[in-house]
Coordinates of C-alpha atoms in Angstrom, one line a residue:
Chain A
X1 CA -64.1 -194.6 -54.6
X2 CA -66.1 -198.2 -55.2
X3 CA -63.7 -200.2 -53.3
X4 CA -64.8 -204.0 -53.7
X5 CA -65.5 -203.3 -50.1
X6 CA -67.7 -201.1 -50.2
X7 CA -69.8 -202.7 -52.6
X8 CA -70.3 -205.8 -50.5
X9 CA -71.8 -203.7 -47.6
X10 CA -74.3 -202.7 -50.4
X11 CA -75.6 -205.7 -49.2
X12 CA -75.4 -205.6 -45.5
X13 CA -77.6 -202.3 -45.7
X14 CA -80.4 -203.6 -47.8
X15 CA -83.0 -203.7 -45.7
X16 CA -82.3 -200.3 -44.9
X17 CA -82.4 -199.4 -48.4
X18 CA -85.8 -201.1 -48.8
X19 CA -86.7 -199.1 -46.2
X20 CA -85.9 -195.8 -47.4
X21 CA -86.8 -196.8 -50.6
X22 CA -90.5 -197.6 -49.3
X23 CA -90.4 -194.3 -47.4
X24 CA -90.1 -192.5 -50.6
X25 CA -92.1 -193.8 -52.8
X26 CA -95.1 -193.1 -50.1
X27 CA -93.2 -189.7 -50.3
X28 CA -94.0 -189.6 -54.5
X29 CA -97.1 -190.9 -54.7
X30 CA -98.5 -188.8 -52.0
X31 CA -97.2 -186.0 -53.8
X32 CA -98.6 -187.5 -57.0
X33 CA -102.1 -187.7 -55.2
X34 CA -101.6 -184.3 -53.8
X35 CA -100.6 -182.9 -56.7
X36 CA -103.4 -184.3 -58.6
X37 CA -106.2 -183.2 -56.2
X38 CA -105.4 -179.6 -54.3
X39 CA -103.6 -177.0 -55.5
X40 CA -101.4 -176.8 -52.7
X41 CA -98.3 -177.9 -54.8
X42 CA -98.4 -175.4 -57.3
X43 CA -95.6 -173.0 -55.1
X44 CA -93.4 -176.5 -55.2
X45 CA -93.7 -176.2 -59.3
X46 CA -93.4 -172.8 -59.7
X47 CA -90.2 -172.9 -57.3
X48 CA -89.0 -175.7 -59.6
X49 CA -89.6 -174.7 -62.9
X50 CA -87.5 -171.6 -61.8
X51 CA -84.9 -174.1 -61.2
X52 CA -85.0 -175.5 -64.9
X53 CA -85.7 -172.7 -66.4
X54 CA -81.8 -172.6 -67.4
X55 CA -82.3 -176.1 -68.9
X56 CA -85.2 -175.3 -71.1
X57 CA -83.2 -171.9 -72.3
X58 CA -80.0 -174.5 -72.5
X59 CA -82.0 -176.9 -74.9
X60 CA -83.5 -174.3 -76.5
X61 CA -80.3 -172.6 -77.7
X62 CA -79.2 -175.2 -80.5
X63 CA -82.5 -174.3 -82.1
X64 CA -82.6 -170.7 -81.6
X65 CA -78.3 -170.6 -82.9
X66 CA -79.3 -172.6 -85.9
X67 CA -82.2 -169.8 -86.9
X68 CA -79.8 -167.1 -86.2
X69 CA -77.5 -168.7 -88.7
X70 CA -79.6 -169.5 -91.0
X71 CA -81.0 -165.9 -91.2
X72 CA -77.9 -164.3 -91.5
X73 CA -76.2 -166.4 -93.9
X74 CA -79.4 -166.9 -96.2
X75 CA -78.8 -165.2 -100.1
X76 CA -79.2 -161.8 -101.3
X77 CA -81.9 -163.2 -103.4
X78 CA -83.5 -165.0 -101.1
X79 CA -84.4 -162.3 -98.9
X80 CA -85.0 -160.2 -101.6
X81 CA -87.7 -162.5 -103.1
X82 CA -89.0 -163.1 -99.1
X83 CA -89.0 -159.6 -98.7
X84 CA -91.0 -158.9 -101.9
X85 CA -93.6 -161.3 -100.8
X86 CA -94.1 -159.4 -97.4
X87 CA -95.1 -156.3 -99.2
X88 CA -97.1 -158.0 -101.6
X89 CA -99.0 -159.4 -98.1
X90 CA -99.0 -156.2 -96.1
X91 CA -100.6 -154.8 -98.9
X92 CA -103.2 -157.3 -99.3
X93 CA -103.7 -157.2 -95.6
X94 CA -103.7 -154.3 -94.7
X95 CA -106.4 -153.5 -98.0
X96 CA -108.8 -155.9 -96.2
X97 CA -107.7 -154.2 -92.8
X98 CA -109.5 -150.8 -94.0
X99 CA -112.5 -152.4 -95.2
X100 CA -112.8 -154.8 -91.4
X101 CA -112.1 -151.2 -89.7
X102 CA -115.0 -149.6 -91.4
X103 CA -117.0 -152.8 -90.1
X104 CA -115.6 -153.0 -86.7
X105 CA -116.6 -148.7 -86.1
X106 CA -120.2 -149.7 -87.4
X107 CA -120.4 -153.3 -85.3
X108 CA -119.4 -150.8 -82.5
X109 CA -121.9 -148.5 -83.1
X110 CA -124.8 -151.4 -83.6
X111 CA -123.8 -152.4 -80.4
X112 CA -124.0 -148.9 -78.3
X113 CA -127.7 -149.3 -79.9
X114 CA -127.5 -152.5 -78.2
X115 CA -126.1 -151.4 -75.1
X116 CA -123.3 -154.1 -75.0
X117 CA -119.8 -153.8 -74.4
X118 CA -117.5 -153.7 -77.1
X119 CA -115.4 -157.2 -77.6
X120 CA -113.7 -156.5 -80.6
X121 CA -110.4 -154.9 -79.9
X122 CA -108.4 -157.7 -77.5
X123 CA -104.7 -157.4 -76.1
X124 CA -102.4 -159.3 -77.2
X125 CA -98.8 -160.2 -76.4
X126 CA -96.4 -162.0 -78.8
X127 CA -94.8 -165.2 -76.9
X128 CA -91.9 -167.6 -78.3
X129 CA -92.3 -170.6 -78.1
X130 CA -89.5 -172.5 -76.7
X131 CA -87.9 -175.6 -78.3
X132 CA -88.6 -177.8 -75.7
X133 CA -89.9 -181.3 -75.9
X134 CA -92.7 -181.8 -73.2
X135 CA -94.4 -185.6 -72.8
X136 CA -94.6 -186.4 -76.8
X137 CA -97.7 -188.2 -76.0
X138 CA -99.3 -185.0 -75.2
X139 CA -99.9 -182.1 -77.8
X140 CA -98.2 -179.3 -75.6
X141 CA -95.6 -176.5 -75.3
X142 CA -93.9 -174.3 -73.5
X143 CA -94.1 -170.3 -74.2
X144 CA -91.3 -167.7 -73.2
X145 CA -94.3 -165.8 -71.3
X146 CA -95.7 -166.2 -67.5
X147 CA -97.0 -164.8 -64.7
X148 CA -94.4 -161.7 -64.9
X149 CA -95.5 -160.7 -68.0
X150 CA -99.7 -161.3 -66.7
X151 CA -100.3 -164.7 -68.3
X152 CA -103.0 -166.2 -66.6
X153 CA -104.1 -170.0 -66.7
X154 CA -106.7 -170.4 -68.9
X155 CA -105.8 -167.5 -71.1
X156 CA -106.0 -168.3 -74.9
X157 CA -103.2 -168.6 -77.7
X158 CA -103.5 -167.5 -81.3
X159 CA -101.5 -167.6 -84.5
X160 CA -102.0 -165.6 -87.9
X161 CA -104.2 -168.0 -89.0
X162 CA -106.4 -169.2 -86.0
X163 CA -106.7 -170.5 -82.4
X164 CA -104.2 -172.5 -81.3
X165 CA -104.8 -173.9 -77.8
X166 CA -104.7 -172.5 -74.0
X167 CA -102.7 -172.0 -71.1
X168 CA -102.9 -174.8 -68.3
X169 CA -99.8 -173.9 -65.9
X170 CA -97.9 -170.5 -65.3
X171 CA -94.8 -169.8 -63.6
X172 CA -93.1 -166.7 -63.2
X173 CA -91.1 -167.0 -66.7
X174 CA -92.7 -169.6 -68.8
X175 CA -96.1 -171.0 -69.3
X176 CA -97.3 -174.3 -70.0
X177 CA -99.6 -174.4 -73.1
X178 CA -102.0 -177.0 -74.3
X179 CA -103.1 -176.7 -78.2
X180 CA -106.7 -177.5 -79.2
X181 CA -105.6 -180.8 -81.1
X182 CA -104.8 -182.3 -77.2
X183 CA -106.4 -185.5 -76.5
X184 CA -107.8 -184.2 -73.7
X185 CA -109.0 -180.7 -75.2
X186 CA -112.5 -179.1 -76.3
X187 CA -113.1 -176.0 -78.2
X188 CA -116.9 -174.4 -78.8
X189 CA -117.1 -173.7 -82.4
X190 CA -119.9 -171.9 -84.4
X191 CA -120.0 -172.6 -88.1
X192 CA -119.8 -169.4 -89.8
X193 CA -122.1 -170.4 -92.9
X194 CA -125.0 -171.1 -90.7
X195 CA -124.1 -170.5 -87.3
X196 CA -124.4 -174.1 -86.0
X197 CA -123.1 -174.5 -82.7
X198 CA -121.2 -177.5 -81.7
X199 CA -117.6 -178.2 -80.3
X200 CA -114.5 -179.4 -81.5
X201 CA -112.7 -182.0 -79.5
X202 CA -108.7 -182.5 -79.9
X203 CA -107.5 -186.1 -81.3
X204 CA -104.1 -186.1 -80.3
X205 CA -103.1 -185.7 -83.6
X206 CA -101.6 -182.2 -84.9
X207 CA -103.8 -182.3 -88.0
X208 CA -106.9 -183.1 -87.1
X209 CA -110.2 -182.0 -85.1
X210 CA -113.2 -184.3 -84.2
X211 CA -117.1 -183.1 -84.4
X212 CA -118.6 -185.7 -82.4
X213 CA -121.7 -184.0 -81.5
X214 CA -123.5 -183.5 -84.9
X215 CA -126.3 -185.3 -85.6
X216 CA -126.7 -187.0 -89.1
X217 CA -129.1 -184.2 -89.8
X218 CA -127.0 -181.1 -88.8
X219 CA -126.2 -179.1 -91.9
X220 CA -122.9 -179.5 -91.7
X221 CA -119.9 -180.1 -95.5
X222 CA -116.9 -180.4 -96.5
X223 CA -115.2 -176.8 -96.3
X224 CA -117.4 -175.2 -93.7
X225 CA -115.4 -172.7 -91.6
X226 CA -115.2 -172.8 -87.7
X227 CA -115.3 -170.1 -85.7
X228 CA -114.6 -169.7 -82.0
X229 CA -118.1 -169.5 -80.3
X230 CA -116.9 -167.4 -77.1
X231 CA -119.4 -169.8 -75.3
X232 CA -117.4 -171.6 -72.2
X233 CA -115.4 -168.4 -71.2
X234 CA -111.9 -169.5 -72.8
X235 CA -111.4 -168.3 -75.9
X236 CA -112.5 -165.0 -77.8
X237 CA -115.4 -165.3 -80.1
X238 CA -115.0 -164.9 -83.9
X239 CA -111.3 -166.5 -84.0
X240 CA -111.2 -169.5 -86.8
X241 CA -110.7 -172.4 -85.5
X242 CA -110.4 -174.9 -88.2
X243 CA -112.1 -176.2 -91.3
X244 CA -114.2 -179.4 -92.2
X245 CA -112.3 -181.4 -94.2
X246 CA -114.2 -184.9 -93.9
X247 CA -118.2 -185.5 -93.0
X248 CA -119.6 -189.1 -92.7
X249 CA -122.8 -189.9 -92.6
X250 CA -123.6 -193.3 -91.6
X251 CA -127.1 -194.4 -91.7
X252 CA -126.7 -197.0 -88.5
X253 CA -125.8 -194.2 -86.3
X254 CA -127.4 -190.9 -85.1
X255 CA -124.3 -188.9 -84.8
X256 CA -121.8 -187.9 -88.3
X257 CA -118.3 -188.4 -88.4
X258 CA -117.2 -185.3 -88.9
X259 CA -113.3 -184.1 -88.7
X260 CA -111.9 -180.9 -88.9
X261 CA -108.2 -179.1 -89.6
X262 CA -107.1 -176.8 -87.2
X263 CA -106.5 -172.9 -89.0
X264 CA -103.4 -172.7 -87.1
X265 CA -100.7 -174.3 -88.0
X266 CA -100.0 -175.7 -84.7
X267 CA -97.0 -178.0 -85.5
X268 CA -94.6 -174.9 -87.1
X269 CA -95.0 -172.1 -85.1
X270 CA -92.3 -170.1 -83.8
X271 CA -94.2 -167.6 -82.4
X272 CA -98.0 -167.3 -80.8
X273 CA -100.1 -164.3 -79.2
X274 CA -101.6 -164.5 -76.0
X275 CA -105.2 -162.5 -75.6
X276 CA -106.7 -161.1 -73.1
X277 CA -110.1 -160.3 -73.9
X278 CA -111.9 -156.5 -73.4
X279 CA -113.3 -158.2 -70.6
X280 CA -110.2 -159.0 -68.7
X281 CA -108.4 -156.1 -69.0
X282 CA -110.9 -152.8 -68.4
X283 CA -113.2 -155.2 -66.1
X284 CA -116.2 -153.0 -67.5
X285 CA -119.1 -153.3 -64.9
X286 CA -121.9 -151.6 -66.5
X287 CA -125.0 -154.5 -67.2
X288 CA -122.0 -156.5 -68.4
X289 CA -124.4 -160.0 -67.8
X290 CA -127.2 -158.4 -69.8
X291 CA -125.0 -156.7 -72.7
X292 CA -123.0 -160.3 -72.7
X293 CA -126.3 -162.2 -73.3
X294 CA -127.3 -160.4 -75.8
X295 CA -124.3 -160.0 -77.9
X296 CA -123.8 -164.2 -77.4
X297 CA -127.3 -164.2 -79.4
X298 CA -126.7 -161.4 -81.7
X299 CA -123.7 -163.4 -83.1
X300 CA -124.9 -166.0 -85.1
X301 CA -127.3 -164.4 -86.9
X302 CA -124.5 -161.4 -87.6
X303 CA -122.0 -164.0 -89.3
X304 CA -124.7 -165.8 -90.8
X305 CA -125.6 -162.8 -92.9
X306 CA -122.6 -162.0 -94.5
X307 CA -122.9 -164.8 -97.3
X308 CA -126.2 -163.5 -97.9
X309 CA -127.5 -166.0 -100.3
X310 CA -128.2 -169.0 -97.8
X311 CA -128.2 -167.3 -94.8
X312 CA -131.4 -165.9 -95.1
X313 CA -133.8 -168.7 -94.1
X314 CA -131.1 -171.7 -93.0
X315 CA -134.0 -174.1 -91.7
X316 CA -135.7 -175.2 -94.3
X317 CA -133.6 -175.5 -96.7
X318 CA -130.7 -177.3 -95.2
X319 CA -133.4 -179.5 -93.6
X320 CA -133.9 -180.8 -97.3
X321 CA -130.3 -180.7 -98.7
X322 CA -129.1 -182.8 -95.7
X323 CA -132.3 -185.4 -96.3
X324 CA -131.0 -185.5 -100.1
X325 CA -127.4 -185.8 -99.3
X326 CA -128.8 -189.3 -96.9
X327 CA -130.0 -190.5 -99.6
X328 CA -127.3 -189.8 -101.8
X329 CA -124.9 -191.6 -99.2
X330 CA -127.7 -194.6 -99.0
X331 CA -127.5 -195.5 -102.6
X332 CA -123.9 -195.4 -103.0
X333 CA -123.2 -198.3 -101.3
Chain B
X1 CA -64.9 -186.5 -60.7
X2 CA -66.7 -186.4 -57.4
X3 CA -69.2 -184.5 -59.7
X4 CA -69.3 -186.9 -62.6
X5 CA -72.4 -187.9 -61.8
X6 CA -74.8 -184.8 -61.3
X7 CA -73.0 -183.3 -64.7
X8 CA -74.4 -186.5 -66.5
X9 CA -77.7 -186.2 -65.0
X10 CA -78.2 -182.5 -66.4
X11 CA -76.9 -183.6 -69.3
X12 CA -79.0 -186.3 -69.5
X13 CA -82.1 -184.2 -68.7
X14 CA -81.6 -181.8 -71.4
X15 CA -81.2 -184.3 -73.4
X16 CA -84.4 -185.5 -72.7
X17 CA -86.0 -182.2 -73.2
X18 CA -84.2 -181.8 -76.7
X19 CA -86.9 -181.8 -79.1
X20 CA -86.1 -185.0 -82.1
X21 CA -87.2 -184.4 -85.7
X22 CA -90.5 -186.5 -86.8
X23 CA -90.4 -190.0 -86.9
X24 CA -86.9 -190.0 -84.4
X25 CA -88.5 -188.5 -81.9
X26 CA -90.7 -191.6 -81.3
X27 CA -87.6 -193.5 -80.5
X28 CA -85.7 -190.8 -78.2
X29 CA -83.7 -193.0 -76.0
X30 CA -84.7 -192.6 -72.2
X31 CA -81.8 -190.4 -71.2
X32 CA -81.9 -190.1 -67.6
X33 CA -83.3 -193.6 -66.5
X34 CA -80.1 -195.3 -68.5
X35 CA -78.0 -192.9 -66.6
X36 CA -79.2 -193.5 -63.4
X37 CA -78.9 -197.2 -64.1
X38 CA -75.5 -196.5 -64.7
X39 CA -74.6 -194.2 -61.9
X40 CA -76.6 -197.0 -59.4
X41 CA -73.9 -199.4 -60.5
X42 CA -70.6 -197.7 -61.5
X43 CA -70.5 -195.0 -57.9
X44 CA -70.1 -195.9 -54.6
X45 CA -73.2 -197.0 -53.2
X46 CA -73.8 -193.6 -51.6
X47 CA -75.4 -192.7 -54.8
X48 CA -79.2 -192.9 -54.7
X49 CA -82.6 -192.6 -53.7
X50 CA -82.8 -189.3 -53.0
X51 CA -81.0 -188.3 -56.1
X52 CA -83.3 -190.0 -58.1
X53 CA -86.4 -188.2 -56.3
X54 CA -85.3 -185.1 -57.1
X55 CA -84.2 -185.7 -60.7
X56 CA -87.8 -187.1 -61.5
X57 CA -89.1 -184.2 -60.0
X58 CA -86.8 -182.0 -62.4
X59 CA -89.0 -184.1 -65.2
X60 CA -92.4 -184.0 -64.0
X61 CA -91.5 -180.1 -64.2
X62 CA -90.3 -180.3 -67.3
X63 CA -92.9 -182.5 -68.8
X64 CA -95.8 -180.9 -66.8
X65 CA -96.3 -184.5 -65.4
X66 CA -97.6 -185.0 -61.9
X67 CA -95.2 -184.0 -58.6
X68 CA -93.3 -187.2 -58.2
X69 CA -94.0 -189.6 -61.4
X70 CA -91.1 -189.5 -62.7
X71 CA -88.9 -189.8 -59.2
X72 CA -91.5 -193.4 -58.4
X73 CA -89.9 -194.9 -61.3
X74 CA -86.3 -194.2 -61.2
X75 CA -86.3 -194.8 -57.4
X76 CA -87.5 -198.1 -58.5
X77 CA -85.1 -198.6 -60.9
X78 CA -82.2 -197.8 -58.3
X79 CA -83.3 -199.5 -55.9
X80 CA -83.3 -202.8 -57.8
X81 CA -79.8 -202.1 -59.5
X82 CA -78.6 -201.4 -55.7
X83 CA -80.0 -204.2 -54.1
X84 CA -78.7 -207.0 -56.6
X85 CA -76.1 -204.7 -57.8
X86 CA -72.9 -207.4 -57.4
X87 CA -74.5 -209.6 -59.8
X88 CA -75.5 -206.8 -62.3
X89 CA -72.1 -205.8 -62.3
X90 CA -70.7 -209.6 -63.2
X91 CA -73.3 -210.2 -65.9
X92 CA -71.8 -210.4 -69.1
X93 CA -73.2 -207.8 -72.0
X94 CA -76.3 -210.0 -72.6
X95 CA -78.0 -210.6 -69.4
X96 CA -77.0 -207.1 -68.2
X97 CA -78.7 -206.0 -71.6
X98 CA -82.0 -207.9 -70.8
X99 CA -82.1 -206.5 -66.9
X100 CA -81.6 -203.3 -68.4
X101 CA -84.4 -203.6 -70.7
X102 CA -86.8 -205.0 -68.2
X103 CA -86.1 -202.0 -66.0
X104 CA -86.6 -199.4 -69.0
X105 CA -89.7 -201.3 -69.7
X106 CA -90.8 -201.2 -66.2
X107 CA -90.4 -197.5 -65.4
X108 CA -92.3 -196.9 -69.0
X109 CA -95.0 -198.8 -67.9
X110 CA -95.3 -197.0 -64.2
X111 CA -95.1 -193.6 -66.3
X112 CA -98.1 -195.2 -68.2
X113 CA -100.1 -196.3 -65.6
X114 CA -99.8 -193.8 -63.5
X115 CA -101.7 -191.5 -66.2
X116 CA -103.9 -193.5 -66.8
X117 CA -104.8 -193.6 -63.3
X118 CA -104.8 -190.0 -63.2
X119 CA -106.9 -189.8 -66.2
X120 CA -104.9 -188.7 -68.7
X121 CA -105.5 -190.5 -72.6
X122 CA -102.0 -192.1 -73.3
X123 CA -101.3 -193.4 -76.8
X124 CA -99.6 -197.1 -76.0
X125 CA -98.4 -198.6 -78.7
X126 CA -95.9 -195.5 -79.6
X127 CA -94.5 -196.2 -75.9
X128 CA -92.3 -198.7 -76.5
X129 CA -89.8 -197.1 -78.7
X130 CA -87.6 -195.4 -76.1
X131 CA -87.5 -198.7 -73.8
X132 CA -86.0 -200.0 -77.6
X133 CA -83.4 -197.7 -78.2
X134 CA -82.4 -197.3 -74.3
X135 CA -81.5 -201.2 -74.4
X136 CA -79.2 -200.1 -77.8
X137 CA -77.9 -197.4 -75.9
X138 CA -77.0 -199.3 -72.6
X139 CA -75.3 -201.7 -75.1
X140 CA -72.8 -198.5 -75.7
X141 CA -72.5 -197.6 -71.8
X142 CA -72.3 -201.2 -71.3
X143 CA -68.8 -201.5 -73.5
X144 CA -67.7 -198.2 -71.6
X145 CA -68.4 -199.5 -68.3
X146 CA -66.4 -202.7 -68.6
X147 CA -62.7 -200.5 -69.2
X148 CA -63.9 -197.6 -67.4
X149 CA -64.5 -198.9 -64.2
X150 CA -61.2 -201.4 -64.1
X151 CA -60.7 -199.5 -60.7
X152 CA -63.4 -201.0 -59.0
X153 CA -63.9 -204.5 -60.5
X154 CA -66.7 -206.4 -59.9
X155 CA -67.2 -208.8 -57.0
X156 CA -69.6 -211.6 -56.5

């Protein structure tokens, strides 16, 4: 092999090589353009990511052996102590599950007086996520779930605590997943203390959500919860979303800086649901626009009167807190 | 040995899908582009284009990047090393360091521009780390290649 001879017609056969080498690259960026535009490519991907498949599970092993080990080698009093705290949190949750039951049979019942469909109860289906590191300029992931187990693109991903993103590519074993802190992602939110609709846009950072499309005057602090609005299609409604952590209000501009943490905790997860919604799965055709409709407008006014102080009359009020806050923020400076 | 260099490309590859603790990970080495710059110079000159297609496309999988990003780059790549590779493979550590570098950096910035063409929002200044630590690791490769490859010495 590599004779010195065979390097020097290396040379001879350049402009061959050019040639070839132009060929292909009008190969890849047609692809690229293809790819980009039309869907027609999806079969190549598919095709291929059954072909890696083996090195995603590969990579993923180290990961996946150094849990195993660490799980069966962890103390006596350690799991002791971890599995004292699970009871301690069944029985909490599963205390505030009775009381949400009781809720859910009478929010059914309000809305057979209503004459919607029911959207509480969802399907859901525990994915892994595997240990695989996509583009790290992109907030994504790969999930042990696709096509073969009915993942659909589009479908969305939660956590215990919250939403945590969507699916943007399927193939037959594993599904490409986006989370809601993406650069490129949005998320319709409600707030649950008034509900305020707005959305929440992804800053490419783990910890963080922006609210760029509040006005100075929305009614909008520090510590509001946010709630999936079930507007757009995507995502379930009533799922939290994330929590205000920072509002700005700058007098020079009509719209607040306003940044949010995502509920889930997107960066440790081992392990995420995916939904399908009531919707998706029984494919109810009875009225479903006008039942839909009316239970999108119902909602607000539903979560808003749960803290019952301030959700009464949240016009007027607000109107003035938010004015006072201005000024607050005007004399500081 | 006649497979030498396909097991180095997988390895390479999920190498590059091996997920780096925190602030590591913004210097993970680019795995398969310092391979393939080795490969384009250490084989005979069989070794090539199409190879490198279809190991970008193995990326673009992997990374959920567009059908043939990854393949435009390192075909670049090989196609330089190939065309002036009797010189690259008389440079001394140095110089070969530099070329190497100026490859790394070009494929990094076709990966960029291409999504930003596409549309994608692409952080910049964090892009820059792996073209850093591939140089460092093409230093290693570099000291291997010198004894390794005493069979086929270079030749201007």
């Amino acid at each position: 092999m590599g004779a010195p001879g065979k390097a020097s017609t290396g040379i001879g056969r350049g402009g061959s090589l050019g040639v070839r080498c132009l060929l292909l690259s009008i190969v890849a960026c047609t692809a690229m353009v293809v790819d980009r535009r039309t869907p027609y490519l999806e079969p190549v991907r598919d095709a291929l990511s059954l072909v890696v498949y083996p090195v995603q599970l590969a990579v993923d092993t180290p990961s996946r052996a150094w849990r195993w080990a660490s799980e069966s080698l962890a103390e006596r009093a350690a799991l002791l102590e971890e599995n004292r705290r699970l009871k301690r949190e069944l029985l909490y949750s599963s205390a505030r599950l009775q009381r949400l039951e009781a809720l859910e049979a009478e929010n059914a019942r309000l809305r057979e007086l209503l004459d919607s469909t029911a959207q509480i109860t969802d399907r859901v289906l525990v994915a892994e996520i595997l240990a695989v590191d996509l583009d790290p300029y992109r907030q994504r992931f790969m999930v042990n779930r696709g096509s073969l187990d009915g993942a659909y693109v589009g479908q969305a991903l939660l956590d215990a605590n919250g939403i945590v993103g969507q699916l943007v590519d399927v193939s037959p074993m594993t599904a490409e997943a986006v989370l809601i802190t993406d650069a490129d992602h949005a998320v319709p939110v409600v707030v649950n203390r008034n509900g305020l609709r707005t959305i929440a846009v992804g800053t490419g950072d783990a910890g963080r959500l922006r609210l760029p499309y509040l006005t100075n005057s929305a009614d909008i602090e520090v510590g509001d919860l946010l709630l999936s609005s079930g507007l757009g299609g995507v995502f379930p409604a009533g799922y939290p979303v994330g929590r205000v952590i920072e509002v700005r209000r700058r007098p020079g501009q009509s719209f607040a800086d306003v940044i949010a943490e995502p509920a889930a905790a997107l960066d440790r997860d081992r392990e995420v649901l995916l939904v399908w919604t009531n919707d998706d799965v029984t494919g109810l055709a009875d009225a479903r626009p006008a039942g839909r409709l009316r239970a999108r407008v119902a909602a607000p006014p539903a979560d808003a009167a749960e803290p019952d102080g301030d959700g009464a009359s949240p016009d007027a009020p607000s109107e003035v807190e938010t004015d006072a806050r201005v000024a607050d923020v005007r004399s500081e400076p | 040995m006649r497979f030498a260099p396909i097991l180095t490309l997988l390895l390479a590859i999920v190498l590059a899908a091996m997920p780096l603790p925190g602030a590591v990970a913004q210097f993970k080495p680019d795995w398969v582009a310092v391979t393939m710059i080795f490969w384009a110079l250490a084989s005979p000159p069989a070794f090539g284009l199409v190879t490198a297609l279809v190991v970008g496309l193995m990326l673009d999988v992997l990374s959920g990047a567009l059908l043939g990003q990854h393949g435009f780059g390192l075909m670049l790549i090989v196609y330089l090393c190939r065309k002036f590779r009797p010189r690259l493979r008389a440079f001394p550590a140095l110089q070969s360091t530099l070329v190497v570098a100026a490859l790394l950096a070009l494929n990094e910035f076709l990966l960029l521009w291409i999504d930003g063409v596409s549309g994608r929002t692409v952080p910049i200044g964090e892009r820059w780390g792996p073209v850093a630590s591939g140089t460092l690791l093409w230093l290693l490769v570099w000291s291997t290649f010198d004894h390794g490859s005493e069979q086929a010495p270079a030749r201007l």
